[in-house]
Every structure is written in C-alpha cells, then in structure tokens.
XYZ file of N, CA and C in Angstrom:
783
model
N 120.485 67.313 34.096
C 121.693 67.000 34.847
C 121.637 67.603 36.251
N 121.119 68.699 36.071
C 120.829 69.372 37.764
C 120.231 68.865 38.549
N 118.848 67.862 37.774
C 118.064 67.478 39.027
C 118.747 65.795 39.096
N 119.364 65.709 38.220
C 120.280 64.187 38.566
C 121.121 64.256 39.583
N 122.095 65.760 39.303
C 123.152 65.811 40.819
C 122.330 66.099 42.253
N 121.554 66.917 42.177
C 120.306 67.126 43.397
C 121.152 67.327 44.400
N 122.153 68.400 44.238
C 122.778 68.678 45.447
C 122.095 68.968 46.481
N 120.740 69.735 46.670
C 120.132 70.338 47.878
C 119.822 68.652 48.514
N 119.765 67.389 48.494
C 119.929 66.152 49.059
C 120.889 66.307 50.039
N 122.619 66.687 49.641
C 123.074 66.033 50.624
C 123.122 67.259 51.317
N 123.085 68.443 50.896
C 122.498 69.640 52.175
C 121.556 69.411 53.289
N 120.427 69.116 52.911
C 119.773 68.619 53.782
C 119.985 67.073 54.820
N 120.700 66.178 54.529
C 121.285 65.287 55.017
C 122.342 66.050 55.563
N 122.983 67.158 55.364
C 124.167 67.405 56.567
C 123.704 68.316 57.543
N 122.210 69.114 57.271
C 121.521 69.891 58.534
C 121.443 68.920 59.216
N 120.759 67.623 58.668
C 120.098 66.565 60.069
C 121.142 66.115 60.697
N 122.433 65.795 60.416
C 123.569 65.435 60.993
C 123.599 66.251 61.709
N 124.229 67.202 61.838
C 125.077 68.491 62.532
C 124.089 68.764 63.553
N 122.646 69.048 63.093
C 121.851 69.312 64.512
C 120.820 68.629 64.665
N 121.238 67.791 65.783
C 120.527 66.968 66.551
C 119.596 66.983 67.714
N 119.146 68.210 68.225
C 118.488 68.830 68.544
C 117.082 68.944 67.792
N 115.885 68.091 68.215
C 114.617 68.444 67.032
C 114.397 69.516 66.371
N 114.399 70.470 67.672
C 113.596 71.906 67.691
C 114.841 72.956 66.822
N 116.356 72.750 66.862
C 117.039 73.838 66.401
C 117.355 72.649 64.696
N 117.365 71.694 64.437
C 116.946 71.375 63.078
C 115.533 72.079 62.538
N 114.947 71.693 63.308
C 113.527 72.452 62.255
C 113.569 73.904 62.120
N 114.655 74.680 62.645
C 114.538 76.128 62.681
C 115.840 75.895 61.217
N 116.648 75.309 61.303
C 117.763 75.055 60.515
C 117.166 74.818 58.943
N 116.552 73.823 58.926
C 115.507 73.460 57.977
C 114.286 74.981 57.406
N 114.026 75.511 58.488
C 113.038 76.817 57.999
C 114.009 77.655 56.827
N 114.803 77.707 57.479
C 116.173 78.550 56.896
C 116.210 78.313 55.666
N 116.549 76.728 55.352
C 117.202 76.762 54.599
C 116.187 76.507 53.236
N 114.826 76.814 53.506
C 113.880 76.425 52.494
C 113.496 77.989 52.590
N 113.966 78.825 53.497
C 113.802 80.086 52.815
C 114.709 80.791 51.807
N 115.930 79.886 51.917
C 116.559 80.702 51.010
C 116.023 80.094 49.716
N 115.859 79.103 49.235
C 115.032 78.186 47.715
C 114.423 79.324 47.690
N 113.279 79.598 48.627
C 112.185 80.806 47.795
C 113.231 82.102 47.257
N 113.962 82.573 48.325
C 114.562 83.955 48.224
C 115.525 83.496 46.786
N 115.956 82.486 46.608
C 116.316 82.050 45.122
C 115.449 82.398 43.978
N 114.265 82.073 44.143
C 113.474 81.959 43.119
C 112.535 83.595 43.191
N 112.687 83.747 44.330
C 112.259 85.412 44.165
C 112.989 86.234 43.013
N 114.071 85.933 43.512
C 115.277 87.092 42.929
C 115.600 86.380 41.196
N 115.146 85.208 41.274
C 115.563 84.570 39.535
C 114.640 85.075 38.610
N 113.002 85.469 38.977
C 112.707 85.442 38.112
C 112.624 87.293 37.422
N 113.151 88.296 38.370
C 113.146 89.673 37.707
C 114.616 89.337 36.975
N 115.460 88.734 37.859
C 117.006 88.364 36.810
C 116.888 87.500 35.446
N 116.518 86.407 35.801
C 115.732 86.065 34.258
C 115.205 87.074 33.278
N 114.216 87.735 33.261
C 113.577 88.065 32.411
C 114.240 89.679 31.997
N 114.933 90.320 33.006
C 115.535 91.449 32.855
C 117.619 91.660 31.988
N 118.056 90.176 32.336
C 118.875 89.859 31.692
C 118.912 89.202 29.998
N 117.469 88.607 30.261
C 117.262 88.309 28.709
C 116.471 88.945 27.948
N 116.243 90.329 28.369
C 115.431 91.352 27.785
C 116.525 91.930 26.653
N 117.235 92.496 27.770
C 118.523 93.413 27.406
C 120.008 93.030 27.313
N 120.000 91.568 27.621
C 121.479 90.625 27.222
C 121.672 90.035 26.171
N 120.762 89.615 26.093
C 120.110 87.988 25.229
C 119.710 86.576 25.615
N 119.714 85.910 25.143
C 119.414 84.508 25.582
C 120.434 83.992 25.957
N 121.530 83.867 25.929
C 122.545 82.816 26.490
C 123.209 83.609 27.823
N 123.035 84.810 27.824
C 123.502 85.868 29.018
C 123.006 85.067 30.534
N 121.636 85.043 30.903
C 121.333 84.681 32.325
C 122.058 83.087 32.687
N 122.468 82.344 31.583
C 123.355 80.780 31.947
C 124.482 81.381 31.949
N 125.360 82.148 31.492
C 126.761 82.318 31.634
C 127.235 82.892 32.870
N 125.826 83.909 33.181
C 125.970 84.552 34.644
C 125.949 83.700 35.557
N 124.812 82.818 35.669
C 124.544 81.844 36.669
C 125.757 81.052 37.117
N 126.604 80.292 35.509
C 127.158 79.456 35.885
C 128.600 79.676 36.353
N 128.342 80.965 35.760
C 129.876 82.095 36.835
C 129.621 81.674 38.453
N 128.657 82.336 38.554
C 128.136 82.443 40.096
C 127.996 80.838 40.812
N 127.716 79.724 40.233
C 127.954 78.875 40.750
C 129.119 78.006 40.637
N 130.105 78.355 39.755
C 131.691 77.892 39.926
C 132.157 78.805 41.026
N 131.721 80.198 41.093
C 132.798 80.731 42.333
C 132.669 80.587 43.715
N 130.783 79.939 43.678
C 130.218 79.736 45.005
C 131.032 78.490 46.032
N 131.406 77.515 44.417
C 131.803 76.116 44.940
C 133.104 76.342 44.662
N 133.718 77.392 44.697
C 135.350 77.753 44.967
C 135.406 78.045 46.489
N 134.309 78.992 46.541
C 134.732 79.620 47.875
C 134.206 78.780 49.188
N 133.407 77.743 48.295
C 133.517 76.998 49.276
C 134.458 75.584 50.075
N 135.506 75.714 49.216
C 136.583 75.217 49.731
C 137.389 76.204 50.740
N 137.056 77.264 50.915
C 137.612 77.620 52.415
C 136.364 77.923 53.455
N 135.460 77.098 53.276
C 135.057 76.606 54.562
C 135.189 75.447 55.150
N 135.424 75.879 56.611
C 136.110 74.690 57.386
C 134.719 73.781 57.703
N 134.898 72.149 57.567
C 133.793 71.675 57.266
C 133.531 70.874 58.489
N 131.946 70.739 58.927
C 132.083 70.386 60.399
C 132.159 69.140 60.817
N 132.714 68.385 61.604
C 132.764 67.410 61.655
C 132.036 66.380 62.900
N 131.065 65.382 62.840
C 130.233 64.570 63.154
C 130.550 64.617 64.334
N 129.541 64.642 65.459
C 129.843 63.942 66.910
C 129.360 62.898 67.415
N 128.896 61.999 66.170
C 128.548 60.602 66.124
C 128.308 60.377 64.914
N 128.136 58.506 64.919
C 128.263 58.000 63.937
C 127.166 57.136 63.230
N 126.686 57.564 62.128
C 125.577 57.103 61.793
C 125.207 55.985 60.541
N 124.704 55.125 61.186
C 124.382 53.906 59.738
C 124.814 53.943 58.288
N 124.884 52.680 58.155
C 125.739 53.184 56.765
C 124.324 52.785 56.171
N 124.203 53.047 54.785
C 122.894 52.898 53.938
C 122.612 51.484 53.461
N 122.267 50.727 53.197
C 122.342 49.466 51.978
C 121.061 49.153 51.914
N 120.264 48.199 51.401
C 119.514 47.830 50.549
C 118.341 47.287 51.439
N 118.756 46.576 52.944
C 117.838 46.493 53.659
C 116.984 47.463 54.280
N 117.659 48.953 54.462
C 117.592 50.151 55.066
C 116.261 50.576 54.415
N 117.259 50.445 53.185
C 116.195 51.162 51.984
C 114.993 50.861 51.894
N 114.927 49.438 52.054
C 113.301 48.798 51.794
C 112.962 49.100 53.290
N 113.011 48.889 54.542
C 112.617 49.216 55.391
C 111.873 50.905 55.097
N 112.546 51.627 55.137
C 112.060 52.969 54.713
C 111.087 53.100 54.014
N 110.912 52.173 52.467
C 110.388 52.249 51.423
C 108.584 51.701 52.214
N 108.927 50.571 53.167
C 107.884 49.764 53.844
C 106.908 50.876 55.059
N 107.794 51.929 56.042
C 107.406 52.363 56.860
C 105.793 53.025 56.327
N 104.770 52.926 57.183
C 103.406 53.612 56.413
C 103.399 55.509 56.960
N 104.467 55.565 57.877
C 105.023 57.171 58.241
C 105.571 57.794 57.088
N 106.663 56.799 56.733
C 107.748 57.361 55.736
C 106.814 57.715 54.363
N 105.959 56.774 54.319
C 105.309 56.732 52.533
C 104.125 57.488 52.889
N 103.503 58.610 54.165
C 102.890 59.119 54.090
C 103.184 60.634 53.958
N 104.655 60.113 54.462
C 105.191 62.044 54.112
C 105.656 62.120 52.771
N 106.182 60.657 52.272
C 106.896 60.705 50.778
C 105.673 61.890 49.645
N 104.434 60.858 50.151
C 103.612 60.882 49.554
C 103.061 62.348 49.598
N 102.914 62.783 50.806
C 102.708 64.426 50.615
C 103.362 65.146 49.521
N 104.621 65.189 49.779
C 105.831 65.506 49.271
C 105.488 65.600 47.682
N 104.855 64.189 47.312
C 104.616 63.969 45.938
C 103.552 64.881 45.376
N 101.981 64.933 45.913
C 101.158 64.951 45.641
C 101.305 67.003 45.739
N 102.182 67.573 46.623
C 102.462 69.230 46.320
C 103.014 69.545 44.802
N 103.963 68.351 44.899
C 104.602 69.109 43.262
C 104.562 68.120 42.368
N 103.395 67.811 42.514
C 102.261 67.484 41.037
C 101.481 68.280 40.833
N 101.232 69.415 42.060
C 99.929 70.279 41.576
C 100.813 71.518 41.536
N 102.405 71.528 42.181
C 103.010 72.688 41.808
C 103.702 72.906 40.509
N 103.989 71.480 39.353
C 104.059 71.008 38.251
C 103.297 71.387 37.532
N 101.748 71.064 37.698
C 100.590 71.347 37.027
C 100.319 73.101 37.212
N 100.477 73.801 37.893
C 100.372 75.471 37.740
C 101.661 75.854 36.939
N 102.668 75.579 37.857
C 103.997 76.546 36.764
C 103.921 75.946 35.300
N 103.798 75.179 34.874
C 103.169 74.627 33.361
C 101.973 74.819 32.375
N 101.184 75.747 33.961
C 99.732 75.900 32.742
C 99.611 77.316 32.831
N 99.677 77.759 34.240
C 99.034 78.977 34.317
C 99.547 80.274 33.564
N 100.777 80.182 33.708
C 101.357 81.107 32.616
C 100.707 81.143 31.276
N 100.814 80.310 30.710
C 100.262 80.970 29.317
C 98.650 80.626 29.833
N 98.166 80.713 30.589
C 97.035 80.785 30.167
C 96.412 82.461 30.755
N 97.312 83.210 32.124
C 97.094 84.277 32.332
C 97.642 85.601 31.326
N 98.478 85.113 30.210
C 99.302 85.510 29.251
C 97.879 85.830 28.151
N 97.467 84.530 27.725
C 96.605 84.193 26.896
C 94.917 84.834 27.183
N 94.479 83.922 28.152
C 93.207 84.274 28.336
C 92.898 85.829 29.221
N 93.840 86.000 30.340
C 93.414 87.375 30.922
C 93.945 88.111 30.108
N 95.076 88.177 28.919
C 96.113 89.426 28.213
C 96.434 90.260 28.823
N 97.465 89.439 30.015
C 98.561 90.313 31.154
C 99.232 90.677 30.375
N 101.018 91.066 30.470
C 102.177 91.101 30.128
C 102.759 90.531 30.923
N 104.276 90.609 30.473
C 104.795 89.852 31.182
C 105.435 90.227 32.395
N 105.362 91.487 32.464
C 105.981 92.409 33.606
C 104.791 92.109 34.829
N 103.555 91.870 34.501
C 102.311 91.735 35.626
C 102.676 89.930 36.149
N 102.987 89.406 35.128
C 103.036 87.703 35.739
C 104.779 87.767 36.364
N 105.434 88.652 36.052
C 106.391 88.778 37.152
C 105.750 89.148 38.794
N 105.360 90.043 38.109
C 104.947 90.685 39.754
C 103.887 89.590 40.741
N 103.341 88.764 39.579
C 102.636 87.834 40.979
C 103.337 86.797 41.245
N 104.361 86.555 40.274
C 104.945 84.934 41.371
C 106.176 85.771 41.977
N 106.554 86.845 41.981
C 107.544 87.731 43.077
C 106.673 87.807 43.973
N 105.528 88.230 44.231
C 104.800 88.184 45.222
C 104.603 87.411 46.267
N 104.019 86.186 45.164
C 103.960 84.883 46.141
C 104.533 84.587 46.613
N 105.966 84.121 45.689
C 107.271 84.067 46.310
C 107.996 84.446 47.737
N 107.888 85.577 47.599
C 107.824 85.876 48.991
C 107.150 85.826 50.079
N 105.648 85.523 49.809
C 104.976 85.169 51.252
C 105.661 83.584 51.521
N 105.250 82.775 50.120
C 106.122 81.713 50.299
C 107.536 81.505 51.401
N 108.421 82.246 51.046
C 109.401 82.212 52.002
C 109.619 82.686 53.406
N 108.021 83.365 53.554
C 107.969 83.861 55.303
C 107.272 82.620 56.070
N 105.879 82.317 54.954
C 105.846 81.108 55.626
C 106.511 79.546 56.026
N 107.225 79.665 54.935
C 108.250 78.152 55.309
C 109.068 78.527 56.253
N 109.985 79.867 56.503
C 110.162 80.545 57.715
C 109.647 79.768 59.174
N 108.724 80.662 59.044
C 107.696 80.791 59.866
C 107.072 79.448 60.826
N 106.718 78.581 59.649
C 106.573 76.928 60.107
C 107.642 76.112 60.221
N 108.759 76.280 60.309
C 110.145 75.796 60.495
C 110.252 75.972 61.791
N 110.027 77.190 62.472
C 110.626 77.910 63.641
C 109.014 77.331 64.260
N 108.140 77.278 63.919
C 106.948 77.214 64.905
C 106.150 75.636 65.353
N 106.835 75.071 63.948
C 106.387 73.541 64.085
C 107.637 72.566 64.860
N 107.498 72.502 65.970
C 108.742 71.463 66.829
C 108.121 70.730 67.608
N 106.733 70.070 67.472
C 106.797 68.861 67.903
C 106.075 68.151 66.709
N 106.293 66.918 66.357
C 105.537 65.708 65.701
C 104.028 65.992 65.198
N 103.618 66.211 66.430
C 101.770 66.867 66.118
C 101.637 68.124 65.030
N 102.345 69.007 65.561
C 102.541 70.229 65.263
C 102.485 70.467 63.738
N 103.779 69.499 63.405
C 104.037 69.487 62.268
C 103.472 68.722 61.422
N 102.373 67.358 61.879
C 101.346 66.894 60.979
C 100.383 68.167 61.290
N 99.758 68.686 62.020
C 99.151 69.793 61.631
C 98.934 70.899 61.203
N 100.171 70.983 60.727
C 101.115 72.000 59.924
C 101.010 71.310 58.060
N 101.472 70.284 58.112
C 101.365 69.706 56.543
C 100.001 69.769 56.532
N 98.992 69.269 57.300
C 97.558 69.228 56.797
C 97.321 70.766 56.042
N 97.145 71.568 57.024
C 96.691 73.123 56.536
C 97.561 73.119 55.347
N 98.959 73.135 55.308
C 99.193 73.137 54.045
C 98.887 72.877 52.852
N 98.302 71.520 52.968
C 97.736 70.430 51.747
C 96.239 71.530 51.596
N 95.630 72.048 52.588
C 94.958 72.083 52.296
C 94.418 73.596 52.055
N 95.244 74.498 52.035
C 95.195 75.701 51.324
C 95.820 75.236 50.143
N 96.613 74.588 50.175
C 97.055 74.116 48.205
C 95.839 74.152 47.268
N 95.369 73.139 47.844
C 94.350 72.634 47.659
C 92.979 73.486 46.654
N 92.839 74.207 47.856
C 91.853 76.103 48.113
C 92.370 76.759 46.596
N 93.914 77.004 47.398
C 94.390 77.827 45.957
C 94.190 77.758 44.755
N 94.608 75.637 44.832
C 94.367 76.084 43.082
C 93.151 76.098 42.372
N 91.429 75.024 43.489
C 90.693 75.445 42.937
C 89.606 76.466 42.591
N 90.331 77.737 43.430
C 89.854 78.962 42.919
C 90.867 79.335 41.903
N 91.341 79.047 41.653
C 92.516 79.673 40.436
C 91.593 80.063 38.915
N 91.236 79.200 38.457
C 90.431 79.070 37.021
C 89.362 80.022 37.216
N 89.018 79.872 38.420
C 87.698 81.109 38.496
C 88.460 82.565 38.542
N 89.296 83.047 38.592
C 89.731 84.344 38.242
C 89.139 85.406 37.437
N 88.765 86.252 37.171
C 88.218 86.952 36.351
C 89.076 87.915 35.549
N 90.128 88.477 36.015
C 91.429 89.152 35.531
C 92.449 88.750 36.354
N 93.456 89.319 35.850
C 94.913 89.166 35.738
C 95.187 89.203 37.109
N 94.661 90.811 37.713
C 94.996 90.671 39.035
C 94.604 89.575 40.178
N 93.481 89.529 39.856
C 92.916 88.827 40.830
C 93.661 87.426 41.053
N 94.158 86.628 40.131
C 95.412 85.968 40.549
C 95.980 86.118 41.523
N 96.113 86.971 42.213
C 97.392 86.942 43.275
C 96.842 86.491 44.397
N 95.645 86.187 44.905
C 95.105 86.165 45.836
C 94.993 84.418 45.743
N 94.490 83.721 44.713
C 94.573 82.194 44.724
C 96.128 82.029 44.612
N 96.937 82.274 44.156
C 98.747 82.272 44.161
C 99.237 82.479 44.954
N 98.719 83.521 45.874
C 99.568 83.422 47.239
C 98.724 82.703 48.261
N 97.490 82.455 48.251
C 97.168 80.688 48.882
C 97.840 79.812 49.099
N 97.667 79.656 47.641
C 98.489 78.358 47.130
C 100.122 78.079 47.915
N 100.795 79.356 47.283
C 102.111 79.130 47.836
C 102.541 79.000 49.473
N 101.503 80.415 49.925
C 101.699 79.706 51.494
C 101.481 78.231 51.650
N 100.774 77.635 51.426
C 99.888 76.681 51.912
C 101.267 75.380 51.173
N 101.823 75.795 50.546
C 103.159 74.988 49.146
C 104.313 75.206 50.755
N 104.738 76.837 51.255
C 105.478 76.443 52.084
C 105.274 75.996 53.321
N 104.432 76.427 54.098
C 103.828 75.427 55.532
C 104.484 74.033 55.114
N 103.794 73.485 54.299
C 104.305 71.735 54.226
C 105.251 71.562 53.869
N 105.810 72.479 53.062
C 107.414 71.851 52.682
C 108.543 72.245 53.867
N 108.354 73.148 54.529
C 108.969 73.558 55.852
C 109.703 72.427 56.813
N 107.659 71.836 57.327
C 107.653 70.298 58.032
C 107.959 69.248 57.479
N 108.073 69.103 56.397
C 108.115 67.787 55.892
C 109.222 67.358 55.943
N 110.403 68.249 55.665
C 112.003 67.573 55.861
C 112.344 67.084 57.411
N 111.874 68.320 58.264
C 112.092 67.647 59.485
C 111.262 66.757 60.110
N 110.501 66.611 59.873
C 109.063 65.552 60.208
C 109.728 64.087 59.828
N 110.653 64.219 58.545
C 110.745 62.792 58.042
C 112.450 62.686 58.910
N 112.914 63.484 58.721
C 114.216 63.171 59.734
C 113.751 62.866 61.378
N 112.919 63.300 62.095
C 112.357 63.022 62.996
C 111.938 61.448 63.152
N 111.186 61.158 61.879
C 110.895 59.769 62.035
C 112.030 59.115 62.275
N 112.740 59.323 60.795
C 114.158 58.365 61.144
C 114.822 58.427 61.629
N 115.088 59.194 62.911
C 115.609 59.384 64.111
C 114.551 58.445 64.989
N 113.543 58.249 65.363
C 113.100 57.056 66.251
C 112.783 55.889 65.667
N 112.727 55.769 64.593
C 112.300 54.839 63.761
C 113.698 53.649 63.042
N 114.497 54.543 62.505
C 115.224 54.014 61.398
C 116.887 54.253 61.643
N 117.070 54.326 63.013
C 118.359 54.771 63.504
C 119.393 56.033 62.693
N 118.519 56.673 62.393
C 119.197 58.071 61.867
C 119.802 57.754 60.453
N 118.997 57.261 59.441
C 119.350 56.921 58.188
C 119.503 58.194 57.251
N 119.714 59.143 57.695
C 119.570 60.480 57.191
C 119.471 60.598 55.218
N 120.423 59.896 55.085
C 121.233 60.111 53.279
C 119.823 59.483 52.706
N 119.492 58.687 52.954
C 118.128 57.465 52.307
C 117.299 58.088 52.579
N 116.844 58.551 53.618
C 115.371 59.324 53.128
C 115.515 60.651 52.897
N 116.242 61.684 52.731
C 116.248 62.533 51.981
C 116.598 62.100 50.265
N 117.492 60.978 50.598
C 116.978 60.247 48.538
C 115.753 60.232 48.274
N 115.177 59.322 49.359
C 113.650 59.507 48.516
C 112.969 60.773 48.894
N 113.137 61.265 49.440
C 112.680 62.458 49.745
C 112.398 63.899 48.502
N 114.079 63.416 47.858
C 114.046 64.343 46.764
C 113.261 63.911 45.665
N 113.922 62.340 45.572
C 112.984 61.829 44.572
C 111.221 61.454 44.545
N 110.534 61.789 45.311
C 109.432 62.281 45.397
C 109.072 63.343 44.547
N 109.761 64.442 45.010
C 109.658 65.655 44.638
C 110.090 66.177 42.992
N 111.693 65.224 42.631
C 111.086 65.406 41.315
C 110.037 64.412 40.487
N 109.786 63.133 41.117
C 109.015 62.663 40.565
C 107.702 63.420 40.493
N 106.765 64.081 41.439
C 106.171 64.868 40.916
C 106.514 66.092 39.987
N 107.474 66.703 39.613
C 107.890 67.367 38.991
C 107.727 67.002 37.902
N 108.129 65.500 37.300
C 107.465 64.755 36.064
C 106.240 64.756 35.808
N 105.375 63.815 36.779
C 104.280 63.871 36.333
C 102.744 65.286 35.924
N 103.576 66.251 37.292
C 102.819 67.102 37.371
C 102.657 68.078 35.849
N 103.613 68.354 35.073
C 103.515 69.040 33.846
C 103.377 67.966 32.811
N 103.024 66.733 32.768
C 102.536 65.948 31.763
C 101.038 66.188 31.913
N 100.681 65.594 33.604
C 98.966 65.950 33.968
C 98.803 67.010 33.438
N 99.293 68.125 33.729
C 98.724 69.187 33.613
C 98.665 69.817 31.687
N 99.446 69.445 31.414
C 99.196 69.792 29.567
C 98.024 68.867 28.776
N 98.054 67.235 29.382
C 97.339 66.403 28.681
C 96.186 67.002 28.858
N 95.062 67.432 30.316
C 93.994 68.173 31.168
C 93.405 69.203 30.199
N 94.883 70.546 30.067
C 94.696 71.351 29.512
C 94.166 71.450 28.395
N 94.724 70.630 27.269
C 94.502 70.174 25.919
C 92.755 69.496 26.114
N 92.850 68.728 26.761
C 91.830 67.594 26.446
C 90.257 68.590 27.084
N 90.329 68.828 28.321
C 89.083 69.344 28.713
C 89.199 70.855 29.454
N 90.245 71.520 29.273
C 90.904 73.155 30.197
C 91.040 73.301 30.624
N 91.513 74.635 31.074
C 92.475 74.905 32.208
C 91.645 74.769 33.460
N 90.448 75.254 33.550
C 89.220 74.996 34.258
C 89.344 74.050 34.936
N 89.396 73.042 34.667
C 89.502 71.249 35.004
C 91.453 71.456 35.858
C-alpha cells in the first residue's frame, strides 16, 4: 500500500514546481534525496534495536505514530502557491513522454539501479550472515555506513551537477561505480571487507539518483512543457518496477548458480 500511495511522487513534482530555477532545483532535489538516506540511516539501528527489546509489532506502532503526527502537523503549514500554470496531464502527454528517447533513457537508468539495488538488499544479507558468520550488529554497521556516504554523495551531486552535461556525466560515473561495487562484492573474503564494495556501490547508487530527478524535470521543462506530475509517475514507477524485478532476479540467480553470479 505504501509503494501504491508513493507519496515521495508528488513531493518531488512540487520541488519542480516551486523552483524554477535549474541550478536551485537541483540543490532542492540534493536535499531532498538526502534526507531518504538520513531515513534509512537512522531506520535501520531503530529497527533492529526496537525489536530486540520491544518486540515485533513495537517499530510499526512507533512509526505509524510518527507518521500520523507528521501529517497533522502538516496542516499548519502554509502551502505555497504556483507562479504559473502548468499543463494539465492526459493521455497524449503521457505517450509523448513514454516516446521521448531522453525520457526512456533516464527512465531506464532509474530502472536498471534498483534492479541491482533489489538484487543486493535481497541477497547479500543472508549471505554475509551465512557465508562470512557476521552478526547482526556488524551488517548494521555496514549499511549505516554506506548509508551515509550515500547521503553526502547525493548531497554533493545535487549541489554540483547544474548543467545537462554535468549531470549525464554524473549518472554515467554513477552507473558505473554501481556497477564496480557490486562486481567486487562476491569476491569478499570476510565480513569486513564488505564495506569497501558497499560503499562503492552506494556512492555510485547516490551520484545518479541525485541527477536523475532533475535531469528528467529539466528535460520536461524544454521538451514537454513542464509536465512535471507524469514524469515523476513514471519516474517512480521505474523505480519500483525495478524494485520487483530486482529481488525475483536476484533469488532465482542465487538458488540456481550463487551469489557469485
């Protein structure tokens, strides 16, 4: 149901509204993909430290406290309002978008990160659990780790990537420390040594995800008369669509020929 409502969609459709400015969207955009990491930093010692010593139903009751009071209090913010007016969506839009070979090359990035970020959070755990015999307090400490370089670099390439070029040369390196990361991953020899293909990986996970929101609002700002709502739809839906496929690939792989592969 969460990734059906996909609220972070129309978030990101109201950064591209509000700032219209390339260069202070893509800093807007850095932001706001640092806080996702700084989310997921801080979830996973709360996870595992609340259901150590709470129980199992404790870290959802907390959460869902915290997100009824978030969306209380956010009825007293005053909400900003448009200084222009932008396309309405319908069906021609859509396929236009769906047609652009820009649009379906960033979709496609988009896709092809979290199929392989699908395929690690699905395998690697039990297999650094299993085959190195970490605990679980050590596989905390490396995706807190990552995590956080993660969120300096999406930072980082938000605020540094503001022109067009920039930021295809920004997704490339990305794709392609992904890339690096994960296939040194399997070659690991212990537990620790993980952290070094993981935080590859993740830099290389935020660089591109940084550019890619504003890269594709960019397009559809010269391209598609500021269709903002539609391509952050597909935008998201990229992203969980790799989210699907990536932990099917990655278990069928596992099973059939290993983690290796």
């Amino acid at each position: 149901m969460c990734r059906l409502l996909k609220i972070s969609n129309s978030g990101l459709t109201m950064l591209a509204c509000l700032f219209h400015d390339d260069k202070e969207r893509a800093r807007a955009n850095g932001i706001a993909f640092g806080g996702l990491s700084l989310g997921i930093i801080l979830g996973f010692p709360f996870g595992s430290t609340v259901y150590q010593f709470l129980g199992r139903q404790a870290p959802f009751l907390i959460l869902a406290a915290i997100t009824l009071i978030d969306g209380a209090l956010r009825l007293l913010v005053d909400v900003p309002s448009e200084t222009e007016k932008h396309q309405r969506s319908n069906f021609k839009n859509f396929m236009q978008l769906l047609t652009d070979p820009y649009i379906l090359i960033g979709l496609g990035c988009n896709f092809i990160l979290h199929i392989g970020l699908g395929v690690m959070c699905t395998t690697s755990p039990a297999w650094i659990l299993g085959n190195l015999h970490a605990d679980q307090w050590n596989l905390g400490v490396i995706l807190v780790a990552s995590s956080t370089l993660q969120m300096i670099a999406q930072y980082l390439a938000g605020v540094h990537a503001t022109g067009i070029t920039s930021r295809w040369l920004y997704c490339m390196a990305g794709l392609i420390l992904f890339g690096a990361g994960m296939a040194v991953y399997p070659m690991c020899p212990s537990k620790w040594f993980v952290i070094g293909p993981e935080i590859v990986s993740r830099i290389g996970l935020g660089m591109a995800l940084a550019v890619l929101s504003a890269l594709l609002a960019h397009l559809v700002d010269i391209r598609h008369h500021s269709d903002y709502g539609t391509i952050y739809g597909l935008y998201c839906a990229s992203y969980n669509l790799g989210f699907v496929v990536g932990p099917i690939i990655g278990g069928y792989m596992v099973k059939a020929v290993g983690f290796e592969w």
